Structures are given as structure tokens and as C-alpha cells.
Amino acid sequence: MTIKQVTECLESWAPLYLQEQYDNAGLISGDDSWNCTGIICCLDATEAVITEAIQKKCNLVIAHHPIIFRALKKFTQRSFVERTIIKAIKNDIAIYAIHTNLDNITGGVNTAMSNRLGLLGESRRILSPKNEQLAKLYTYVPLAESEKVKTALFEAGAGAIGNYRECSFSVTGTGTFKPMEGANPFIGSAGGNREEIPEIKMEFLFSVGQQQKILQSLFAAHPYETVAYEIIKLENTDQTTGSGLIGELPEAINERDFLNFVKHKFQLTSIKHTPLLEKPVKKVALCGGSGSFLIQKAIAEKADVFITSDIKYHDFFEADGKILLLDIGHWESEQFTIELVSNFLQDKIPTFAVLKTEINTNPVHHFV
């Protein structure tokens, strides 16, 4: 199995087009044509993790956080980033990051957090769904060829709406065209008369990041020399992708019990939080990593509590007596991502060695 086959598997789950603009997800070092000798999953691709990969003969490190986040202008071994990259390159270790694209999918980082808390599955939804992610394809196909084209578009990913697949809408009508000299028409002849043919107009919803693949499939399956189609960008939000998650506990519990519950489930030594509101906790909003940008969204959704990390001093004031904010730590909020990625790959490629790092890469320690 090549590294490319592994990363394509990951990208079928968490497509790179779903990463935020500031991010650097994807292959960071190495050659995806290499044969993969083994995989180590981690949160951070540190020097120690690269050494671990060398010792365990794994040439692919899959990290949640990109080791290169800003432009590097020198490789002098003076920073931990430079040293890590130099060691990886010297030892032919590929580093792949699956970051905000994994944050932004249903079933990703936030789902792993919600699983730890036991939020009811039917109550879970994206806290802040993405917009400008959807488009609609219209195309016109001869009646006899419609099933072939429809199947090709479904296989390319068109027609996915929430938990449903192969969604489309069709109406029948009559298409006309006149082949000019030099044309190679499906029916009729070049320079001939105007033709009429029974056609189906088909509509498909798709994610904008899939557009190139979907058009390639359309052109390959469609019988016409020149394919008639339209693509319209939609303002609809995509309820299956976006930031954070909100859901409900099976039963409401008091705040102090909830704090102890979170402390136990995330193996914490401490929790930073806003003043207790002395009311039960039932509706929980959360966001792995730095999620303070979602505080107002959590309040608007009437969450009782919002769990995230990296909340700055002045951001805590945003709670304003309307919500309980918990800052559990960045590494702590994302620690189960290692198991999430490892389990996904073991399910998809069960005959291949997928390891979880034994290195704790959390740079923050607490004196208690």
C-alpha cells in the first residue's frame, strides 16, 4: 500500500477542501508514491514522535496539528519545527496533517468529544454549519442514457443530502439542436437538420469541493459531444459540516456534578470556568481546540454550557451570566483524536499496521 492510498482514504472521510483557509492540512513532508511501511497517529508531529516512527519502522506519521503552520524561510535546527522536519526528511518519514478538515465533519473531533460525554445521538448537530459550501448541477440527458449519467454522478459524490445519498430531481422534456459542420453529434449528422430528442433535465446537490470530480464524471458518462449543464452556487448552509457541536445529556445534572463528570471523562487535573449559574446542565455545546469564536453562537442556541479551550481572559466575560464556559485545555479537548483516526484506518485497512503514539506531546503541564 502506498502513502497516497492511505491519504486518499483519509480524504474520503475528511476532504481537504473542508479545511479553513489559514490551515495547512495534507501531506507536509515525504513522497506519497512511497510504499507505506507503517503508520503512527498523534496529535503533534514532534521530534520525539519522528524518533518513535523511526524506531518502529513506520514511515508515515499522521498528526492532527500541522507541524508547519507558517512559512519557513530557514532550516537551521534552531527551532523545534525545523529540527522535526529535518529529521523527517533525513529518514524518509512522511508527515500528514488532518486538522480543521477533521474538525469540520460530522463524525470528527467534536463527535469524539461528544461520545465521551454521552450526548444523545439524535440531539447532536453542528453548532455553526458552514455556508457557501453547496452548489446545484443541472444537466440535460437523452432519456435512454439518463440512468448511466445519473449513476456516474452519484458515484462521484453528487446527490448527498445529510444522511441520504443518490438524491436527485428529474423532469422530462424535448431537447433541440442543429449540428453544424465539423460537429460529431450523438444523433443526426453534421450540417444536417435540427434534431429533436426526448431528454431529462436532472438536478443534483453537491459540495463545491467536489466540482472538478463531478464534472469529469459528467463529461465521461454523457453521450453528447458538447454537454449542456449549469452550476449554481447556493446560500444554503451545509448542516453536515462546520464548527463545534451541540447536543443533550440523557438527564439534566447540577453544575458541580457536571464539572466532576467532565474532569473524569477527559482525565483533567483542573478546569477553568466562569461563575456557576446554579442551574441544571442539559444542553451542551462544545468545540475541540480553540473555540472561543463560538461563544455567542452557543449562547444563541441556548446551551447551558460550552466546553472548549484557549479562552482568553476577556473572552470569559462574554458568558455574561447566560452560559457556563469551561476551558479544559487544548490537548485535553483533542486527545481522543488519536484514537479516532487510528480506529478509522484500522476499520478501512484492517491488514495494515496502524499504531497510536506512546509520546504525550502536550506542552502544557499543571502544578497542583
Tab-separated table of C-alpha atoms in Angstrom:
chain	number	residue	atom	x	y	z
A	1	MET	CA	0.000	0.000	0.000
A	2	THR	CA	1.300	3.451	-0.903
A	3	ILE	CA	1.132	6.555	1.248
A	4	LYS	CA	-1.168	8.069	-1.372
A	5	GLN	CA	-3.656	5.238	-0.890
A	6	VAL	CA	-3.686	5.907	2.852
A	7	THR	CA	-4.158	9.659	2.453
A	8	GLU	CA	-6.881	9.186	-0.170
A	9	CYS	CA	-8.695	7.020	2.355
A	10	LEU	CA	-8.439	9.801	4.948
A	11	GLU	CA	-9.559	12.444	2.460
A	12	SER	CA	-12.647	10.422	1.522
A	13	TRP	CA	-13.590	10.882	5.193
A	14	ALA	CA	-12.309	14.402	5.872
A	15	PRO	CA	-11.818	16.134	2.484
A	16	LEU	CA	-9.061	18.718	2.312
A	17	TYR	CA	-11.420	21.308	0.831
A	18	LEU	CA	-13.143	21.468	4.232
A	19	GLN	CA	-10.048	22.846	5.980
A	20	GLU	CA	-10.065	26.502	6.994
A	21	GLN	CA	-8.179	28.974	4.809
A	22	TYR	CA	-5.475	29.529	7.434
A	23	ASP	CA	-4.783	25.808	7.801
A	24	ASN	CA	-2.081	23.551	6.333
A	25	ALA	CA	-3.692	20.108	6.293
A	26	GLY	CA	-2.465	17.425	3.901
A	27	LEU	CA	0.935	15.934	3.110
A	28	ILE	CA	3.649	18.108	4.689
A	29	SER	CA	6.779	16.053	4.071
A	30	GLY	CA	7.640	12.945	2.083
A	31	ASP	CA	6.502	11.429	-1.197
A	32	ASP	CA	3.032	9.938	-1.478
A	33	SER	CA	4.296	7.391	-4.025
A	34	TRP	CA	6.373	5.649	-1.304
A	35	ASN	CA	5.242	2.265	-0.086
A	36	CYS	CA	3.871	2.713	3.426
A	37	THR	CA	5.748	0.598	5.977
A	38	GLY	CA	3.583	1.579	8.941
A	39	ILE	CA	1.530	4.408	10.419
A	40	ILE	CA	1.761	6.285	13.718
A	41	CYS	CA	-1.157	8.524	14.739
A	42	CYS	CA	-0.540	11.501	17.021
A	43	LEU	CA	-1.751	14.985	17.876
A	44	ASP	CA	1.590	16.680	17.220
A	45	ALA	CA	4.420	15.535	14.965
A	46	THR	CA	7.285	16.380	17.338
A	47	GLU	CA	10.909	15.250	17.169
A	48	ALA	CA	10.129	12.558	19.721
A	49	VAL	CA	7.298	11.195	17.568
A	50	ILE	CA	9.552	11.128	14.488
A	51	THR	CA	12.146	9.198	16.532
A	52	GLU	CA	9.394	6.805	17.607
A	53	ALA	CA	8.374	6.324	13.962
A	54	ILE	CA	11.995	5.524	13.017
A	55	GLN	CA	12.319	3.003	15.847
A	56	LYS	CA	9.041	1.295	14.938
A	57	LYS	CA	9.812	1.344	11.194
A	58	CYS	CA	6.780	3.473	10.353
A	59	ASN	CA	7.331	5.918	7.513
A	60	LEU	CA	4.016	7.752	7.821
A	61	VAL	CA	3.126	9.998	10.763
A	62	ILE	CA	-0.482	11.198	10.779
A	63	ALA	CA	-0.839	14.219	13.048
A	64	HIS	CA	-3.849	16.334	13.893
A	65	HIS	CA	-1.852	19.577	14.073
A	66	PRO	CA	0.294	20.626	11.097
A	67	ILE	CA	3.958	20.867	12.166
A	68	ILE	CA	4.394	23.652	9.574
A	69	PHE	CA	1.763	26.312	10.159
A	70	ARG	CA	3.611	29.393	8.971
A	71	ALA	CA	6.139	29.864	6.191
A	72	LEU	CA	9.641	28.551	6.947
A	73	LYS	CA	12.496	30.564	5.472
A	74	LYS	CA	15.412	28.706	7.086
A	75	PHE	CA	16.278	25.149	8.120
A	76	THR	CA	18.922	25.678	10.776
A	77	GLN	CA	17.754	23.285	13.533
A	78	ARG	CA	17.244	26.305	15.794
A	79	SER	CA	13.517	25.677	16.279
A	80	PHE	CA	11.594	22.512	17.115
A	81	VAL	CA	9.736	22.820	13.807
A	82	GLU	CA	12.952	22.939	11.763
A	83	ARG	CA	14.509	20.056	13.704
A	84	THR	CA	11.404	17.912	13.268
A	85	ILE	CA	11.200	18.499	9.528
A	86	ILE	CA	14.941	17.914	9.021
A	87	LYS	CA	14.766	14.618	10.938
A	88	ALA	CA	11.694	13.518	8.956
A	89	ILE	CA	13.332	14.326	5.611
A	90	LYS	CA	16.637	12.674	6.536
A	91	ASN	CA	14.854	9.472	7.491
A	92	ASP	CA	12.244	9.420	4.702
A	93	ILE	CA	9.334	9.924	7.092
A	94	ALA	CA	6.184	11.362	5.571
A	95	ILE	CA	4.132	13.688	7.777
A	96	TYR	CA	0.449	14.170	7.063
A	97	ALA	CA	-1.862	16.563	8.922
A	98	ILE	CA	-5.618	16.063	9.254
A	99	HIS	CA	-6.629	19.225	11.082
A	100	THR	CA	-9.589	21.574	10.596
A	101	ASN	CA	-10.990	19.321	7.876
A	102	LEU	CA	-11.405	16.697	10.626
A	103	ASP	CA	-12.810	19.370	12.960
A	104	ASN	CA	-15.429	20.347	10.400
A	105	ILE	CA	-17.020	16.984	9.614
A	106	THR	CA	-19.777	15.065	11.334
A	107	GLY	CA	-18.052	12.141	12.980
A	108	GLY	CA	-14.825	14.069	13.534
A	109	VAL	CA	-13.089	15.647	16.525
A	110	ASN	CA	-16.232	17.118	18.080
A	111	THR	CA	-18.079	13.839	17.746
A	112	ALA	CA	-15.245	12.136	19.644
A	113	MET	CA	-15.709	14.686	22.445
A	114	SER	CA	-19.477	14.230	22.492
A	115	ASN	CA	-19.060	10.455	22.653
A	116	ARG	CA	-17.029	10.853	25.843
A	117	LEU	CA	-19.865	12.869	27.355
A	118	GLY	CA	-22.587	10.509	26.157
A	119	LEU	CA	-24.630	13.176	24.384
A	120	LEU	CA	-27.777	11.705	22.861
A	121	GLY	CA	-27.157	10.835	19.222
A	122	GLU	CA	-30.471	12.151	17.923
A	123	SER	CA	-29.892	15.504	19.649
A	124	ARG	CA	-26.457	16.157	18.147
A	125	ARG	CA	-25.954	18.697	15.388
A	126	ILE	CA	-23.298	21.053	14.065
A	127	LEU	CA	-23.153	24.186	16.228
A	128	SER	CA	-22.138	26.547	13.403
A	129	PRO	CA	-22.791	24.974	9.966
A	130	LYS	CA	-20.704	26.145	7.031
A	131	ASN	CA	-22.216	28.233	4.263
A	132	GLU	CA	-21.100	28.715	0.655
A	133	GLN	CA	-20.266	25.004	0.560
A	134	LEU	CA	-23.113	23.791	-1.636
A	135	ALA	CA	-23.954	24.072	-5.310
A	136	LYS	CA	-26.509	22.582	-7.673
A	137	LEU	CA	-25.799	20.935	-11.013
A	138	TYR	CA	-28.394	20.927	-13.796
A	139	THR	CA	-27.794	18.814	-16.876
A	140	TYR	CA	-29.818	17.608	-19.867
A	141	VAL	CA	-29.532	13.968	-20.928
A	142	PRO	CA	-31.215	11.808	-23.600
A	143	LEU	CA	-33.905	9.686	-21.973
A	144	ALA	CA	-32.234	6.418	-22.890
A	145	GLU	CA	-28.895	7.493	-21.386
A	146	SER	CA	-30.173	9.097	-18.184
A	147	GLU	CA	-29.563	6.170	-15.817
A	148	LYS	CA	-25.951	5.824	-16.945
A	149	VAL	CA	-25.239	9.519	-16.336
A	150	LYS	CA	-27.140	9.568	-13.035
A	151	THR	CA	-25.193	6.577	-11.715
A	152	ALA	CA	-21.853	8.144	-12.689
A	153	LEU	CA	-22.723	11.383	-10.880
A	154	PHE	CA	-23.842	9.536	-7.760
A	155	GLU	CA	-20.580	7.581	-7.720
A	156	ALA	CA	-18.671	10.882	-7.961
A	157	GLY	CA	-20.424	12.176	-4.836
A	158	ALA	CA	-23.335	14.188	-6.231
A	159	GLY	CA	-26.730	13.899	-4.598
A	160	ALA	CA	-25.665	13.640	-0.944
A	161	ILE	CA	-28.012	15.435	1.474
A	162	GLY	CA	-27.470	14.791	5.182
A	163	ASN	CA	-27.933	11.088	5.883
A	164	TYR	CA	-29.295	10.465	2.390
A	165	ARG	CA	-27.454	9.535	-0.790
A	166	GLU	CA	-28.375	9.349	-4.505
A	167	CYS	CA	-30.782	12.296	-4.208
A	168	SER	CA	-31.852	13.958	-7.460
A	169	PHE	CA	-34.817	15.522	-9.208
A	170	SER	CA	-35.782	14.999	-12.853
A	171	VAL	CA	-38.313	16.373	-15.326
A	172	THR	CA	-38.806	15.247	-18.920
A	173	GLY	CA	-38.994	17.427	-21.980
A	174	THR	CA	-37.814	17.816	-25.540
A	175	GLY	CA	-34.349	18.988	-26.470
A	176	THR	CA	-33.442	20.518	-29.817
A	177	PHE	CA	-30.140	21.119	-31.551
A	178	LYS	CA	-28.777	21.589	-35.047
A	179	PRO	CA	-25.354	20.014	-35.713
A	180	MET	CA	-23.103	22.414	-37.612
A	181	GLU	CA	-20.274	21.460	-39.963
A	182	GLY	CA	-17.429	19.830	-38.003
A	183	ALA	CA	-19.726	18.531	-35.247
A	184	ASN	CA	-19.860	14.889	-34.174
A	185	PRO	CA	-23.463	14.620	-32.972
A	186	PHE	CA	-24.990	11.795	-30.909
A	187	ILE	CA	-27.904	11.712	-33.387
A	188	GLY	CA	-28.226	13.342	-36.785
A	189	SER	CA	-25.342	14.439	-38.993
A	190	ALA	CA	-23.030	17.426	-39.241
A	191	GLY	CA	-24.574	20.184	-41.358
A	192	GLY	CA	-27.936	18.427	-41.171
A	193	ASN	CA	-31.368	19.439	-39.975
A	194	ARG	CA	-32.454	20.500	-36.489
A	195	GLU	CA	-32.959	17.453	-34.298
A	196	GLU	CA	-35.476	16.832	-31.544
A	197	ILE	CA	-34.916	14.236	-28.826
A	198	PRO	CA	-36.690	13.254	-25.582
A	199	GLU	CA	-34.470	14.471	-22.712
A	200	ILE	CA	-34.430	14.537	-18.941
A	201	LYS	CA	-33.363	17.615	-17.015
A	202	MET	CA	-31.635	16.343	-13.865
A	203	GLU	CA	-30.701	18.281	-10.706
A	204	PHE	CA	-28.072	17.271	-8.146
A	205	LEU	CA	-26.833	18.939	-4.963
A	206	PHE	CA	-23.082	18.675	-4.300
A	207	SER	CA	-20.287	20.138	-2.175
A	208	VAL	CA	-18.283	22.758	-4.042
A	209	GLY	CA	-15.015	20.956	-3.341
A	210	GLN	CA	-16.269	18.028	-5.430
A	211	GLN	CA	-16.973	20.108	-8.528
A	212	GLN	CA	-13.991	19.045	-10.638
A	213	LYS	CA	-14.545	15.338	-9.960
A	214	ILE	CA	-18.269	15.595	-10.652
A	215	LEU	CA	-17.777	17.439	-13.945
A	216	GLN	CA	-15.182	14.897	-15.069
A	217	SER	CA	-17.678	12.121	-14.379
A	218	LEU	CA	-20.439	14.014	-16.180
A	219	PHE	CA	-18.327	14.550	-19.311
A	220	ALA	CA	-17.139	10.926	-19.307
A	221	ALA	CA	-20.639	9.432	-18.990
A	222	HIS	CA	-22.648	11.881	-21.094
A	223	PRO	CA	-23.215	10.836	-24.732
A	224	TYR	CA	-23.200	14.355	-26.197
A	225	GLU	CA	-20.096	15.836	-27.772
A	226	THR	CA	-20.890	19.157	-26.066
A	227	VAL	CA	-22.573	18.707	-22.697
A	228	ALA	CA	-25.211	21.214	-21.655
A	229	TYR	CA	-25.054	21.904	-17.929
A	230	GLU	CA	-25.414	24.671	-15.356
A	231	ILE	CA	-23.864	25.104	-11.898
A	232	ILE	CA	-25.440	27.455	-9.390
A	233	LYS	CA	-23.848	28.324	-6.039
A	234	LEU	CA	-26.302	28.109	-3.130
A	235	GLU	CA	-26.619	30.181	0.016
A	236	ASN	CA	-27.896	27.180	1.985
A	237	THR	CA	-25.804	26.125	4.955
A	238	ASP	CA	-24.437	22.604	4.900
A	239	GLN	CA	-25.830	21.039	8.067
A	240	THR	CA	-23.273	18.193	7.935
A	241	THR	CA	-20.126	20.336	8.079
A	242	GLY	CA	-18.984	23.206	10.257
A	243	SER	CA	-17.604	24.227	13.623
A	244	GLY	CA	-18.476	22.816	17.007
A	245	LEU	CA	-21.308	20.539	18.080
A	246	ILE	CA	-24.355	20.823	20.313
A	247	GLY	CA	-26.405	18.086	21.917
A	248	GLU	CA	-28.144	16.981	25.080
A	249	LEU	CA	-27.281	14.792	28.027
A	250	PRO	CA	-29.641	11.903	28.780
A	251	GLU	CA	-30.635	13.686	32.010
A	252	ALA	CA	-30.040	17.139	33.439
A	253	ILE	CA	-27.444	17.292	36.228
A	254	ASN	CA	-26.269	20.089	38.516
A	255	GLU	CA	-23.223	22.122	37.537
A	256	ARG	CA	-20.834	20.779	40.162
A	257	ASP	CA	-21.646	17.191	39.238
A	258	PHE	CA	-21.169	18.096	35.594
A	259	LEU	CA	-17.756	19.631	36.276
A	260	ASN	CA	-16.675	16.451	38.049
A	261	PHE	CA	-18.111	14.400	35.192
A	262	VAL	CA	-16.092	16.369	32.597
A	263	LYS	CA	-12.970	16.217	34.765
A	264	HIS	CA	-13.258	12.426	34.955
A	265	LYS	CA	-14.129	11.818	31.296
A	266	PHE	CA	-11.292	13.991	29.965
A	267	GLN	CA	-8.791	12.954	32.669
A	268	LEU	CA	-8.234	16.543	33.791
A	269	THR	CA	-6.341	17.942	36.763
A	270	SER	CA	-8.274	21.231	36.634
A	271	ILE	CA	-10.911	23.150	34.695
A	272	LYS	CA	-11.042	26.910	34.131
A	273	HIS	CA	-14.648	28.121	34.135
A	274	THR	CA	-16.922	31.120	34.528
A	275	PRO	CA	-19.037	31.613	37.698
A	276	LEU	CA	-21.555	28.846	38.308
A	277	LEU	CA	-25.127	29.793	37.419
A	278	GLU	CA	-26.761	27.419	39.911
A	279	LYS	CA	-28.975	25.784	37.313
A	280	PRO	CA	-29.055	22.274	35.774
A	281	VAL	CA	-26.947	21.332	32.774
A	282	LYS	CA	-28.789	19.564	29.958
A	283	LYS	CA	-27.841	21.152	26.613
A	284	VAL	CA	-24.083	21.032	25.954
A	285	ALA	CA	-22.141	22.862	23.235
A	286	LEU	CA	-18.510	22.003	22.575
A	287	CYS	CA	-15.612	22.602	20.227
A	288	GLY	CA	-12.275	20.822	20.204
A	289	GLY	CA	-9.234	23.085	20.226
A	290	SER	CA	-9.600	26.881	20.197
A	291	GLY	CA	-13.332	27.577	20.120
A	292	SER	CA	-13.885	30.940	21.779
A	293	PHE	CA	-15.192	32.302	18.451
A	294	LEU	CA	-18.288	30.152	19.038
A	295	ILE	CA	-19.260	31.543	22.463
A	296	GLN	CA	-22.005	33.789	21.109
A	297	LYS	CA	-23.283	31.002	18.867
A	298	ALA	CA	-23.538	28.666	21.871
A	299	ILE	CA	-25.466	31.350	23.774
A	300	ALA	CA	-27.795	31.910	20.807
A	301	GLU	CA	-28.502	28.163	20.692
A	302	LYS	CA	-29.410	28.318	24.417
A	303	ALA	CA	-26.723	25.882	25.506
A	304	ASP	CA	-26.318	25.544	29.258
A	305	VAL	CA	-22.570	25.043	28.956
A	306	PHE	CA	-19.866	25.465	26.315
A	307	ILE	CA	-16.735	23.298	26.515
A	308	THR	CA	-13.640	24.309	24.562
A	309	SER	CA	-10.083	25.585	25.153
A	310	ASP	CA	-7.773	28.576	24.770
A	311	ILE	CA	-10.382	31.020	26.098
A	312	LYS	CA	-8.672	34.360	26.748
A	313	TYR	CA	-9.294	36.396	29.881
A	314	HIS	CA	-11.600	38.928	28.236
A	315	ASP	CA	-13.473	36.187	26.360
A	316	PHE	CA	-14.706	34.770	29.666
A	317	PHE	CA	-16.714	37.989	30.156
A	318	GLU	CA	-18.779	37.057	27.075
A	319	ALA	CA	-20.592	34.461	29.174
A	320	ASP	CA	-22.370	37.406	30.840
A	321	GLY	CA	-24.358	35.142	33.173
A	322	LYS	CA	-26.013	33.421	30.187
A	323	ILE	CA	-23.868	30.306	29.903
A	324	LEU	CA	-21.241	28.325	31.794
A	325	LEU	CA	-17.908	28.348	29.934
A	326	LEU	CA	-15.386	25.543	30.510
A	327	ASP	CA	-11.791	25.749	29.274
A	328	ILE	CA	-10.439	22.210	29.573
A	329	GLY	CA	-7.151	22.707	27.680
A	330	HIS	CA	-6.258	22.356	24.012
A	331	TRP	CA	-4.517	18.977	24.114
A	332	GLU	CA	-7.100	17.661	26.554
A	333	SER	CA	-10.019	18.547	24.276
A	334	GLU	CA	-8.441	16.817	21.265
A	335	GLN	CA	-6.647	13.888	22.906
A	336	PHE	CA	-9.159	11.320	21.632
A	337	THR	CA	-8.468	12.355	18.034
A	338	ILE	CA	-5.545	9.902	18.034
A	339	GLU	CA	-7.898	7.008	18.717
A	340	LEU	CA	-10.457	8.416	16.278
A	341	VAL	CA	-8.020	8.425	13.340
A	342	SER	CA	-6.450	5.116	14.328
A	343	ASN	CA	-9.820	3.360	14.576
A	344	PHE	CA	-10.921	4.769	11.224
A	345	LEU	CA	-7.823	3.478	9.446
A	346	GLN	CA	-7.907	0.089	11.164
A	347	ASP	CA	-11.503	-0.301	10.011
A	348	LYS	CA	-10.683	0.679	6.426
A	349	ILE	CA	-7.352	-1.200	6.124
A	350	PRO	CA	-7.527	-3.931	8.787
A	351	THR	CA	-4.484	-5.819	7.471
A	352	PHE	CA	-2.160	-2.830	7.911
A	353	ALA	CA	-0.186	-1.703	10.965
A	354	VAL	CA	-1.741	1.439	12.464
A	355	LEU	CA	-0.167	2.489	15.771
A	356	LYS	CA	-1.026	5.162	18.325
A	357	THR	CA	1.910	7.176	19.584
A	358	GLU	CA	3.175	6.439	23.061
A	359	ILE	CA	4.500	10.009	23.343
A	360	ASN	CA	2.458	12.559	25.276
A	361	THR	CA	3.007	15.698	23.204
A	362	ASN	CA	1.083	18.058	25.496
A	363	PRO	CA	3.424	21.036	26.106
A	364	VAL	CA	1.290	22.357	28.988
A	365	HIS	CA	1.697	20.947	32.492
A	366	HIS	CA	-0.138	21.822	35.710
A	367	PHE	CA	1.331	22.119	39.189
A	368	VAL	CA	-1.362	21.004	41.670
